Structures are given as structure tokens and as C-alpha cells.
Amino acid sequence: MRFAIAVHGGAGSHSENSERNVNKVLKRACLEASDILKNKGGSVLDAVEAAIKVLENDEAFNAGYGSNLNTDHQVECDASIMDSRGSFGAVGAIKGLRNPISGARAVLEGSRPGRKSILGRVPPLLVCGDGAVTYVTRDVSKDLKTLLGPPEKVPIDSLISPRADREWRYWTERYRVANNENPTEEDKSSALDTVGATIICENGEAASGVSSGGLLLKFPGRIGEVFVWREYYRPLFNVEIRLQSTGLVVGRPASILREEESTASR
């Protein structure tokens, strides 16, 4: 089966010294996803999760380890994952999880139709904050059966990289001394945006995911656009468009189009 894989490391800038490493990690993410599909019998969701985990584990990106720190000097991440069958899961402002995308995957799996529900409770599609860690590592993961396994809980401080710590200290001081002098000064930190992956297979199956550490010095509990998704379907042209975050697009059968383009083609 043929497939197309696209990964991105966000819209922030990278120094010349780090650009080579960034490209290597992006390539490794693509290769990891390809290996899942070609050699390990994994699903398109497995492949997307695997690709994003590679990015989350490298401090060069604003996701997972090395993410921007909030005002409390902590990593708080958002992540979501979805497929072309309509399944979706997301986590927001989650702390102490090695790979937020795996938390989102656990939420997705926990919301599937037919899953055992006690007292008829409706499973969530989005969980946030401290309760999110408990939900994805205990409540859902006890019988979670995916190729990559359940999400891993880690000490909160273990997700702080030296670079993220330096930037936090620098900008915390800048904020303190410049609060009245230049309140419009912008954050010039390099890690600014969301990472993501999209995979489309020739049989029409597709999946996408996004993960982000959010803004530097964000208020604790702030959730970005990662968990927001939209679906758009045009039966006449057999084109389906799904959006996550700031524009991650999955088209079916194998077309990547913007909504305005499909509308203009009437």
C-alpha cells in the first residue's frame, strides 16, 4: 500500500546551528511513521502518533520535552489526534506526560463506540489539567491496546530542557523590568508553534495529529487551538477536509485542498 507522510516542526525560526538537527529529526519522524505502516502492521493512527512522538522527544521543538514554560516554570502541553473515520481525542494543559500525543490517542481510543461504559457515562473527547493525566494513564490505559502502548507519566521537571529554562529566566526578567517601559515588546523565543503530522493512504484512510507546548510565559491552564477541529464535506466532488489547530489539513481520497478552493470549483 502506498501512502504520503507530511510532518512539520512549527512556524518558529531555528538558528543555523540547529537547522541541520531539526531536519534530521523531521526525517526520522517520517521514517518512523513509514516503518510502522510498512513493517510493523500498524494503523495510520499508530503512524501519526509515532511520528509526533519523535518530535516531542527532541528539545528542538515546542512539544513535549523542551516545550515553552508557563509562568510557573512548568511544561503544560496540548495535543490532539484524529482519523478519517471520525475518531478524535485531545488533551489540554496536561503536565507530567512524556508524550502528550499518546495522551490524546488514549482519549480517542476511550471514546470509541462499543467501549464499556459504567452507568452509561459519555466518554470525553477532550480532557484537561490534572485530571487529564489520571484519565489517560489510569482510567483509559488499563485496557488500552495500541501498537505503541499507553502514555507514560513522568516527573514534571523532567520535561524541562536547559534551553527552555534559559529562555524562561531571560523573558521572565524582561517582563519584570519592561512591564511599564515597553509593554508591547514581543517574545523573540525560537520555539513558537505547533508540531504535527498528516498521513494519507491510497485506500482513502487518513489521520493527523498536532502537539504544542503553547506560548512562552503563558498563564497556567491556558489551552491553545490544538484541540479545535472542523470537518467540511462536499459530496459533489467527493472531497472531505478536516482541520486541526492552525491549518493541518487532511483530504480524502488523496486531495489536499483549501475550503475556498473546493467551493470555487462548483
Short mmCIF file of C-alpha atoms in Angstrom, two decimals:
data_model
loop_
_atom_site.label_atom_id
_atom_site.label_comp_id
_atom_site.label_asym_id
_atom_site.label_seq_id
_atom_site.Cartn_x
_atom_site.Cartn_y
_atom_site.Cartn_z
CA MET A 1 0.00 0.00 0.00
CA ARG A 2 1.27 3.43 -0.93
CA PHE A 3 0.97 6.39 1.40
CA ALA A 4 2.06 10.01 1.83
CA ILE A 5 3.57 11.35 5.05
CA ALA A 6 3.97 15.02 5.95
CA VAL A 7 5.42 16.31 9.22
CA HIS A 8 6.13 19.86 10.34
CA GLY A 9 8.04 21.35 13.22
CA GLY A 10 6.09 24.58 13.61
CA ALA A 11 6.37 28.08 12.22
CA GLY A 12 9.08 29.30 14.59
CA SER A 13 12.60 30.08 13.47
CA HIS A 14 15.67 27.93 14.06
CA SER A 15 19.29 29.00 14.19
CA GLU A 16 21.73 27.86 11.52
CA ASN A 17 23.44 25.69 14.12
CA SER A 18 20.23 23.81 14.96
CA GLU A 19 18.70 23.65 11.47
CA ARG A 20 20.63 20.53 10.48
CA ASN A 21 19.49 18.69 13.61
CA VAL A 22 15.91 19.85 13.07
CA ASN A 23 15.91 18.43 9.55
CA LYS A 24 17.35 15.14 10.80
CA VAL A 25 14.63 14.81 13.42
CA LEU A 26 11.89 15.59 10.89
CA LYS A 27 13.31 12.93 8.59
CA ARG A 28 13.47 10.45 11.46
CA ALA A 29 9.81 11.14 12.25
CA CYS A 30 8.85 10.34 8.65
CA LEU A 31 10.92 7.15 8.67
CA GLU A 32 9.39 6.04 11.97
CA ALA A 33 5.89 6.51 10.58
CA SER A 34 6.82 4.67 7.39
CA ASP A 35 8.24 1.75 9.36
CA ILE A 36 5.03 1.48 11.37
CA LEU A 37 2.97 1.16 8.18
CA LYS A 38 5.34 -0.98 6.10
CA ASN A 39 6.96 -3.34 8.59
CA LYS A 40 5.04 -3.37 11.87
CA GLY A 41 1.45 -3.76 10.68
CA GLY A 42 0.38 -0.57 12.38
CA SER A 43 -2.58 1.63 11.57
CA VAL A 44 -2.48 5.13 10.17
CA LEU A 45 -3.20 6.40 13.70
CA ASP A 46 -0.22 4.43 15.02
CA ALA A 47 1.98 6.02 12.37
CA VAL A 48 0.86 9.57 13.16
CA GLU A 49 1.36 9.00 16.88
CA ALA A 50 4.84 7.55 16.29
CA ALA A 51 5.92 10.47 14.10
CA ILE A 52 4.80 13.10 16.59
CA LYS A 53 6.42 11.24 19.49
CA VAL A 54 9.76 11.62 17.71
CA LEU A 55 9.25 15.39 17.60
CA GLU A 56 8.03 15.57 21.20
CA ASN A 57 11.14 13.77 22.42
CA ASP A 58 13.54 16.29 20.87
CA GLU A 59 14.10 19.62 22.61
CA ALA A 60 14.38 21.45 19.28
CA PHE A 61 10.58 21.58 19.04
CA ASN A 62 7.90 23.24 21.13
CA ALA A 63 6.15 20.00 22.06
CA GLY A 64 6.74 17.53 24.87
CA TYR A 65 10.29 17.67 26.25
CA GLY A 66 11.80 21.14 25.91
CA SER A 67 8.49 22.96 25.42
CA ASN A 68 7.97 26.59 26.34
CA LEU A 69 7.42 27.05 30.07
CA ASN A 70 4.43 28.76 31.64
CA THR A 71 4.66 31.47 34.29
CA ASP A 72 5.00 28.78 36.98
CA HIS A 73 8.11 27.35 35.26
CA GLN A 74 6.28 24.21 34.14
CA VAL A 75 5.67 22.42 30.85
CA GLU A 76 1.96 22.30 30.00
CA CYS A 77 1.07 20.75 26.66
CA ASP A 78 -1.91 20.39 24.34
CA ALA A 79 -2.29 17.64 21.74
CA SER A 80 -4.94 16.09 19.53
CA ILE A 81 -5.25 13.26 17.04
CA MET A 82 -7.96 12.24 14.58
CA ASP A 83 -8.65 9.98 11.62
CA SER A 84 -10.82 9.93 8.52
CA ARG A 85 -13.38 7.66 10.20
CA GLY A 86 -14.40 10.46 12.55
CA SER A 87 -12.46 9.40 15.66
CA PHE A 88 -10.94 12.21 17.72
CA GLY A 89 -9.18 12.71 21.03
CA ALA A 90 -7.36 15.59 22.72
CA VAL A 91 -5.64 16.69 25.91
CA GLY A 92 -5.12 20.23 27.14
CA ALA A 93 -2.86 21.91 29.71
CA ILE A 94 -1.51 18.48 30.62
CA LYS A 95 1.57 18.15 32.84
CA GLY A 96 3.84 15.22 33.61
CA LEU A 97 3.18 13.19 30.47
CA ARG A 98 6.20 12.22 28.38
CA ASN A 99 4.25 12.27 25.12
CA PRO A 100 1.07 14.38 25.04
CA ILE A 101 0.11 12.88 21.65
CA SER A 102 -0.14 9.47 23.33
CA GLY A 103 -2.49 11.01 25.86
CA ALA A 104 -4.66 12.30 23.03
CA ARG A 105 -4.58 8.84 21.44
CA ALA A 106 -5.75 7.29 24.72
CA VAL A 107 -8.68 9.72 24.82
CA LEU A 108 -9.56 8.79 21.24
CA GLU A 109 -9.48 5.07 21.99
CA GLY A 110 -11.52 5.58 25.15
CA SER A 111 -14.30 7.27 23.20
CA ARG A 112 -14.77 4.57 20.57
CA PRO A 113 -18.33 3.19 20.18
CA GLY A 114 -18.86 -0.08 21.99
CA ARG A 115 -16.32 0.58 24.71
CA LYS A 116 -17.55 -0.43 28.15
CA SER A 117 -19.19 2.48 29.96
CA ILE A 118 -20.10 2.38 33.65
CA LEU A 119 -23.55 3.81 34.43
CA GLY A 120 -23.88 4.99 30.84
CA ARG A 121 -21.42 7.85 31.23
CA VAL A 122 -20.42 9.52 27.97
CA PRO A 123 -16.63 9.32 27.46
CA PRO A 124 -14.83 12.63 26.87
CA LEU A 125 -13.15 13.75 23.65
CA LEU A 126 -11.05 16.33 25.50
CA VAL A 127 -9.57 16.17 28.99
CA CYS A 128 -7.55 18.96 30.60
CA GLY A 129 -5.34 19.75 33.56
CA ASP A 130 -4.50 17.43 36.44
CA GLY A 131 -7.48 15.19 35.77
CA ALA A 132 -6.24 14.54 32.26
CA VAL A 133 -3.12 12.73 33.48
CA THR A 134 -5.19 10.48 35.73
CA TYR A 135 -7.68 9.73 32.97
CA VAL A 136 -5.17 8.77 30.28
CA THR A 137 -2.69 6.89 32.49
CA ARG A 138 -5.14 5.06 34.74
CA ASP A 139 -8.79 5.10 33.70
CA VAL A 140 -8.34 4.50 29.98
CA SER A 141 -4.93 2.87 29.80
CA LYS A 142 -5.70 -0.14 31.99
CA ASP A 143 -7.11 -1.97 28.97
CA LEU A 144 -5.67 0.15 26.16
CA LYS A 145 -4.32 -1.99 23.35
CA THR A 146 -2.40 0.02 20.79
CA LEU A 147 0.84 -0.71 18.98
CA LEU A 148 2.76 2.00 20.86
CA GLY A 149 1.31 1.24 24.28
CA PRO A 150 -0.22 3.51 26.93
CA PRO A 151 1.01 7.05 27.71
CA GLU A 152 3.85 7.35 30.23
CA LYS A 153 3.65 9.52 33.33
CA VAL A 154 6.93 11.24 34.26
CA PRO A 155 8.11 13.83 36.83
CA ILE A 156 7.02 17.29 35.72
CA ASP A 157 10.53 18.75 35.99
CA SER A 158 11.96 16.04 33.73
CA LEU A 159 10.33 17.73 30.73
CA ILE A 160 12.27 20.99 31.20
CA SER A 161 15.26 21.33 28.88
CA PRO A 162 18.25 23.61 29.62
CA ARG A 163 17.33 25.83 26.65
CA ALA A 164 13.72 26.21 27.80
CA ASP A 165 14.92 27.07 31.31
CA ARG A 166 17.31 29.73 30.00
CA GLU A 167 14.63 31.34 27.82
CA TRP A 168 12.14 31.31 30.68
CA ARG A 169 14.56 33.07 33.02
CA TYR A 170 15.54 35.63 30.39
CA TRP A 171 11.98 36.53 29.41
CA THR A 172 10.68 36.48 32.98
CA GLU A 173 13.24 39.13 33.84
CA ARG A 174 12.46 41.09 30.67
CA TYR A 175 8.79 41.04 31.56
CA ARG A 176 9.51 42.26 35.06
CA VAL A 177 11.69 45.22 34.08
CA ALA A 178 9.89 46.18 30.88
CA ASN A 179 6.32 45.95 32.11
CA ASN A 180 5.91 49.73 32.08
CA GLU A 181 8.73 50.69 29.73
CA ASN A 182 7.72 48.72 26.64
CA PRO A 183 4.57 46.67 27.23
CA THR A 184 4.19 45.81 23.53
CA GLU A 185 7.57 44.09 23.19
CA GLU A 186 7.14 40.66 21.62
CA ASP A 187 8.58 37.33 22.70
CA LYS A 188 11.50 36.54 20.39
CA SER A 189 11.96 32.94 21.54
CA SER A 190 12.59 30.49 18.72
CA ALA A 191 10.09 27.78 19.66
CA LEU A 192 6.76 29.32 18.79
CA ASP A 193 4.38 26.91 17.15
CA THR A 194 2.70 23.54 16.96
CA VAL A 195 4.25 20.38 15.52
CA GLY A 196 2.17 17.95 13.53
CA ALA A 197 1.89 15.02 11.17
CA THR A 198 -0.53 14.03 8.43
CA ILE A 199 -0.67 10.67 6.68
CA ILE A 200 -2.88 9.71 3.74
CA CYS A 201 -3.05 6.17 2.35
CA GLU A 202 -4.08 5.17 -1.16
CA ASN A 203 -7.13 3.31 0.21
CA GLY A 204 -8.52 6.62 1.48
CA GLU A 205 -7.62 6.19 5.14
CA ALA A 206 -6.04 9.25 6.70
CA ALA A 207 -5.05 10.58 10.09
CA SER A 208 -3.46 13.68 11.54
CA GLY A 209 -2.20 14.90 14.86
CA VAL A 210 -0.78 18.02 16.46
CA SER A 211 1.11 18.76 19.67
CA SER A 212 2.24 22.00 21.28
CA GLY A 213 3.79 23.41 24.42
CA GLY A 214 1.96 26.68 23.83
CA LEU A 215 3.18 30.21 24.37
CA LEU A 216 6.20 31.06 26.47
CA LEU A 217 5.12 32.52 29.83
CA LYS A 218 1.51 31.57 29.23
CA PHE A 219 -0.85 31.61 32.19
CA PRO A 220 -1.17 28.13 33.80
CA GLY A 221 -4.18 26.31 32.42
CA ARG A 222 -4.21 28.19 29.12
CA ILE A 223 -5.27 25.96 26.24
CA GLY A 224 -4.45 26.84 22.64
CA GLU A 225 -6.14 25.88 19.39
CA VAL A 226 -4.71 22.37 19.20
CA PHE A 227 -7.91 20.62 20.26
CA VAL A 228 -10.16 22.57 17.87
CA TRP A 229 -11.14 20.66 14.75
CA ARG A 230 -13.53 21.17 11.88
CA GLU A 231 -14.90 18.90 9.19
CA TYR A 232 -16.07 20.03 5.76
CA TYR A 233 -17.59 17.67 3.18
CA ARG A 234 -18.64 18.29 -0.42
CA PRO A 235 -20.49 15.21 -1.81
CA LEU A 236 -20.41 16.55 -5.38
CA PHE A 237 -16.62 16.47 -5.53
CA ASN A 238 -16.06 13.61 -3.04
CA VAL A 239 -13.70 15.81 -1.06
CA GLU A 240 -13.56 15.84 2.70
CA ILE A 241 -11.50 18.39 4.59
CA ARG A 242 -10.58 18.12 8.25
CA LEU A 243 -8.80 20.86 10.13
CA GLN A 244 -6.90 20.85 13.38
CA SER A 245 -5.25 23.76 15.11
CA THR A 246 -3.90 26.40 12.73
CA GLY A 247 -4.45 24.56 9.49
CA LEU A 248 -3.38 20.92 9.45
CA VAL A 249 -5.40 19.55 6.54
CA VAL A 250 -6.37 16.02 5.63
CA GLY A 251 -8.18 15.47 2.33
CA ARG A 252 -9.90 12.33 1.04
CA PRO A 253 -9.46 10.43 -1.19
CA ALA A 254 -5.99 11.90 -1.69
CA SER A 255 -6.57 15.57 -2.29
CA ILE A 256 -5.33 18.37 -0.06
CA LEU A 257 -7.47 21.40 -0.79
CA ARG A 258 -8.49 24.53 1.00
CA GLU A 259 -12.19 25.01 1.62
CA GLU A 260 -12.38 28.10 -0.54
CA GLU A 261 -10.81 26.23 -3.45
CA SER A 262 -13.36 23.42 -3.32
CA THR A 263 -16.17 25.97 -3.08
CA ALA A 264 -14.83 27.90 -6.06
CA SER A 265 -14.76 24.76 -8.20
CA ARG A 266 -18.54 24.43 -8.44
#
